[in-house]
Coordinates of C-alpha atoms in Angstrom, one line a residue:
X7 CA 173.4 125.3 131.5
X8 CA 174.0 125.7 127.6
X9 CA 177.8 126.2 127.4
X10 CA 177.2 127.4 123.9
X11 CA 178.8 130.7 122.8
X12 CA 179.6 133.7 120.6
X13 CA 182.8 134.2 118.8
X14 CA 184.6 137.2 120.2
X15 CA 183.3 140.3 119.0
X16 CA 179.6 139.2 119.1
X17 CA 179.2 138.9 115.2
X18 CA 176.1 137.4 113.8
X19 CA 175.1 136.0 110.4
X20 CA 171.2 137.2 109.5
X21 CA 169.6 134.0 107.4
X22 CA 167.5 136.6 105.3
X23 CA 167.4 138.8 102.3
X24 CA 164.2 140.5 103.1
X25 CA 165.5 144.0 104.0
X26 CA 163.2 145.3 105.8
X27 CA 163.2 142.1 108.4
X28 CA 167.3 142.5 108.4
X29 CA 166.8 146.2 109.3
X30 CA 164.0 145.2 112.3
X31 CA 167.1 142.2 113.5
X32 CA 169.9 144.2 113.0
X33 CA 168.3 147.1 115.3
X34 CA 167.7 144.6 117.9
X35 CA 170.9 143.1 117.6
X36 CA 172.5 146.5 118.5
X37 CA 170.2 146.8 121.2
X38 CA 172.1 143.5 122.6
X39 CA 175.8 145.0 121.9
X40 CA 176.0 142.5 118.6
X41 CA 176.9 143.2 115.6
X42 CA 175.3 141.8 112.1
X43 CA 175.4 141.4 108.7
X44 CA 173.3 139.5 105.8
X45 CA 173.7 136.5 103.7
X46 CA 172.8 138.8 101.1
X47 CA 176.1 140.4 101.9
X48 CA 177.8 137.5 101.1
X49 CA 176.3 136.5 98.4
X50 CA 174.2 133.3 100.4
X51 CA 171.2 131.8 99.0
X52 CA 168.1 131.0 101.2
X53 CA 167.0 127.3 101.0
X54 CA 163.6 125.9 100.3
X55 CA 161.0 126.5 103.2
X56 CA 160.0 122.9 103.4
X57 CA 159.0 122.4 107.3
X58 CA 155.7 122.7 108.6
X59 CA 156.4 125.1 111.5
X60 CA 157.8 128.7 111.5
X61 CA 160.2 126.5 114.5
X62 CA 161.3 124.1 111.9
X63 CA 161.6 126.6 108.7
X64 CA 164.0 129.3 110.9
X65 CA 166.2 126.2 112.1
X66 CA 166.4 125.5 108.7
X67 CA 167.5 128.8 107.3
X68 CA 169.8 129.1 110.5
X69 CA 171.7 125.8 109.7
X70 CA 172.1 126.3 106.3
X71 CA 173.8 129.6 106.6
X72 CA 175.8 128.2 109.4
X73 CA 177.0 125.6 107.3
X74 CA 177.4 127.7 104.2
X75 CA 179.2 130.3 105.8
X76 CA 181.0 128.8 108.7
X77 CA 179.7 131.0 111.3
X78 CA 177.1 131.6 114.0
X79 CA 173.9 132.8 112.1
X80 CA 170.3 133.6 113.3
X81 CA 167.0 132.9 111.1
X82 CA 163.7 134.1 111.1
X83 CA 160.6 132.7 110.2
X84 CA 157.4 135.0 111.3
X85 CA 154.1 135.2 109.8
X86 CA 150.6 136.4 110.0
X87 CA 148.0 134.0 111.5
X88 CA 144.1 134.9 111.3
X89 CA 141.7 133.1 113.5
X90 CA 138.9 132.9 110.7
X91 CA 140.8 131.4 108.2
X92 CA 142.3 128.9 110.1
X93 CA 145.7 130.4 111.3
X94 CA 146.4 131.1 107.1
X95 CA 148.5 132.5 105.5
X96 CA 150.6 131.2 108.8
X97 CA 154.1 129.4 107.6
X98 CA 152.7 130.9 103.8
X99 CA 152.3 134.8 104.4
X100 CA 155.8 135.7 102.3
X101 CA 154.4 133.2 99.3
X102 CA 150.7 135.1 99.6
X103 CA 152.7 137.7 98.0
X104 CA 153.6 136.5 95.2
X105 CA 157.6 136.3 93.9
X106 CA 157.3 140.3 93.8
X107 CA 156.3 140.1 97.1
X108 CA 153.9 142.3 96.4
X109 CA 152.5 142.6 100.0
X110 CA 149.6 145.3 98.9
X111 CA 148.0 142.2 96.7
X112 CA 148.6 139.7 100.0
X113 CA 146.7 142.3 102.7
X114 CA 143.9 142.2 99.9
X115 CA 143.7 138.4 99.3
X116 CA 143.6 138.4 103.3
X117 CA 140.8 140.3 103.1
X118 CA 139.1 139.0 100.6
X119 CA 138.8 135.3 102.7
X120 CA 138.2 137.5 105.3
X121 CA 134.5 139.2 104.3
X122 CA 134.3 135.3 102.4
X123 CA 134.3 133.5 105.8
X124 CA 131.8 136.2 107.3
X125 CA 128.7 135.3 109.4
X126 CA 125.5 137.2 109.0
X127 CA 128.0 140.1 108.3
X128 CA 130.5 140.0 111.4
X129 CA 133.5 139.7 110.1
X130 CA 135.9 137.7 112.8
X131 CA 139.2 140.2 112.5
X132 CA 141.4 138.3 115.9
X133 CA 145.0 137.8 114.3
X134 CA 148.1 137.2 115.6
X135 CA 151.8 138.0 114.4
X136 CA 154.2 135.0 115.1
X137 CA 157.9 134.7 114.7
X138 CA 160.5 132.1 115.1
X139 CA 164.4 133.2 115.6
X140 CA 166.5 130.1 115.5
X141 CA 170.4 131.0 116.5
X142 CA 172.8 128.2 114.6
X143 CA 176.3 127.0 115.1
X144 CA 178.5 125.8 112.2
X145 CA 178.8 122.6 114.3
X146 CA 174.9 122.2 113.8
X147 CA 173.9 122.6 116.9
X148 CA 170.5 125.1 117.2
X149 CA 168.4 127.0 119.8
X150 CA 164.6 128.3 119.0
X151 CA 162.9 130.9 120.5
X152 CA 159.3 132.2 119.7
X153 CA 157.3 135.0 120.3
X154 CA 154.2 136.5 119.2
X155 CA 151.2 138.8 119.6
X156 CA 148.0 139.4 119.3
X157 CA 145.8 141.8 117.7
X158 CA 143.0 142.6 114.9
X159 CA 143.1 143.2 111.2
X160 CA 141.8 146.7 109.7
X161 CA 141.1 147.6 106.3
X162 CA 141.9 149.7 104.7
X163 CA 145.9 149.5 105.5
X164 CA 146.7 152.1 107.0
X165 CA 150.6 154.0 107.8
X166 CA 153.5 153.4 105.4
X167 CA 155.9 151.9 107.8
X168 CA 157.2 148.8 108.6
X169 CA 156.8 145.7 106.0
X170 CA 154.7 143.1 105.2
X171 CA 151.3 143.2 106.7
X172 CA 152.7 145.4 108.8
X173 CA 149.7 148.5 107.9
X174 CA 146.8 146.2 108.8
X175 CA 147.6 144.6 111.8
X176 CA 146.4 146.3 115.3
X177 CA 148.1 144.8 118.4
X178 CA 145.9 143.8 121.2
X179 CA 146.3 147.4 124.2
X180 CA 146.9 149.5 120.4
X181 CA 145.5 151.9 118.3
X182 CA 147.6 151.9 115.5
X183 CA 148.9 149.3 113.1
X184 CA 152.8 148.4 112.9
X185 CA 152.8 150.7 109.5
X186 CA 151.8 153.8 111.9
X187 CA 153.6 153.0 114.5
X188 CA 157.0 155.0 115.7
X189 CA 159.4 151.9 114.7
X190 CA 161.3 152.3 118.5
X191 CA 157.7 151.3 119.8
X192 CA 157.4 148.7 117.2
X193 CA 160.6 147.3 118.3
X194 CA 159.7 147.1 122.1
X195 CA 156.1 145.2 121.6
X196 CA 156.7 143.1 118.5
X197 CA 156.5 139.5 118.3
X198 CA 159.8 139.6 117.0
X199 CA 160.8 141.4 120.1
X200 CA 159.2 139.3 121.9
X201 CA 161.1 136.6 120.7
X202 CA 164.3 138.3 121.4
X203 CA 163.6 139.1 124.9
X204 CA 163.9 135.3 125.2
X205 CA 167.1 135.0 123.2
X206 CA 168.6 137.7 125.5
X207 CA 167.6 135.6 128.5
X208 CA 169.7 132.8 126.8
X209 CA 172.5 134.7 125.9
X210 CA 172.9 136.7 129.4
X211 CA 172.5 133.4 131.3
X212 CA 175.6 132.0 129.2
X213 CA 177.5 135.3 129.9
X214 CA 177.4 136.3 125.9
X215 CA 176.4 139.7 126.2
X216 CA 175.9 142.0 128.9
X217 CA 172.8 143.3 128.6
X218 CA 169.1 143.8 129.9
X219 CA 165.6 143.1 129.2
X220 CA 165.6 146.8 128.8
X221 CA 167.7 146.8 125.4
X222 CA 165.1 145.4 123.5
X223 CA 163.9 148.2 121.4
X224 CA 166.8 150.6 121.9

């Protein structure tokens, strides 16, 4: 077993400045009794997403901030894969925006390929949201955890919540898309929660935190 742990007090560095995707950790950090702030709070930069993987470009942001900072950190890398365009914008969704991440432009260029790529008219709409948490220790040593899930695109977007391409993605069981959905049901479905539920299998086995599969989403 992964002897690995925590500093006391359960304190965790988020490798991001997007906002919204440190609001979406940070609520299911509490729901793991952790507590979190930003490299944006201290004034971190990101690195370069060079890898090929969202695996490879979390553990990257992870160790960096670990590094940087001297603490425990946890990266992100997620993304929006579509079937008929080969898995793109994949790794690429945050650059299909543009550097003023101007998401309403990205969900257009989407669909735009999308009704490009079309056969006799059927447009092929299967997507999936993936996401990659990497946990990093100033030591360098790193544990990845993915999750993601399935659904179809819509268009127009549709709801106001969430981020990203959040309003046109409809998970697989779903009728609305993450930017109409409650955000507590977001958080208990998500492929970020998802990936969490298997970071809180880690962390309970190594007697981190005390929690249950059931604080995912709280």
């Amino acid at each position: 077993m992964n002897t690995k742990r925590l500093p006391p007090g359960g304190r965790i560095l988020i490798a991001s400045h997007n906002l919204g995707k440190v609001r979406e950790i940070g609520a299911l950090l509490v729901g793991l009794g952790l507590t979190c702030d930003s490299v944006g709070d201290l004034g971190l930069e990101e690195p370069e997403e060079t890898a090929a993987t969202f695996a490879g470009n979390a553990e990257l942001k992870a160790l960096a901030a670990a590094l940087a900072a001297g603490r425990v950190s946890l990266a992100d890398d997620s993304g929006l894969a579509v079937d008929a365009l080969g898995g793109a914008p994949g790794i690429y969704s945050a650059r299909w925006a543009g550097p003023e991440k101007d998401f309403q432009s990205a969900m257009k260029t989407v669909e735009d390929a999308l009704q490009a790529e079309a056969k006799e008219g059927v447009v092929d709409r299967r997507a999936r949201f993936v996401c990659a948490l990497s946990l990093a220790w100033p030591d360098g040593h790193v544990e990845t955890f993915q999750g993601e899930i399935a659904g179809h695109l819509v268009w127009p977007p549709r709801g106001e919540r969430g981020f990203g391409y959040d309003p046109v993605f409809v998970p697989e069981g779903e009728d609305m898309t993450f930017g109409e959905m409650d955000p507590d049901h977001k958080h208990r479905i998500s492929h970020r929660a998802r990936a969490f539920e298997k970071l809180l299998v880690r962390l309970s086995e190594s007697e981190v935190v005390g929690a249950s599969q059931d604080a995912i989403g709280r």
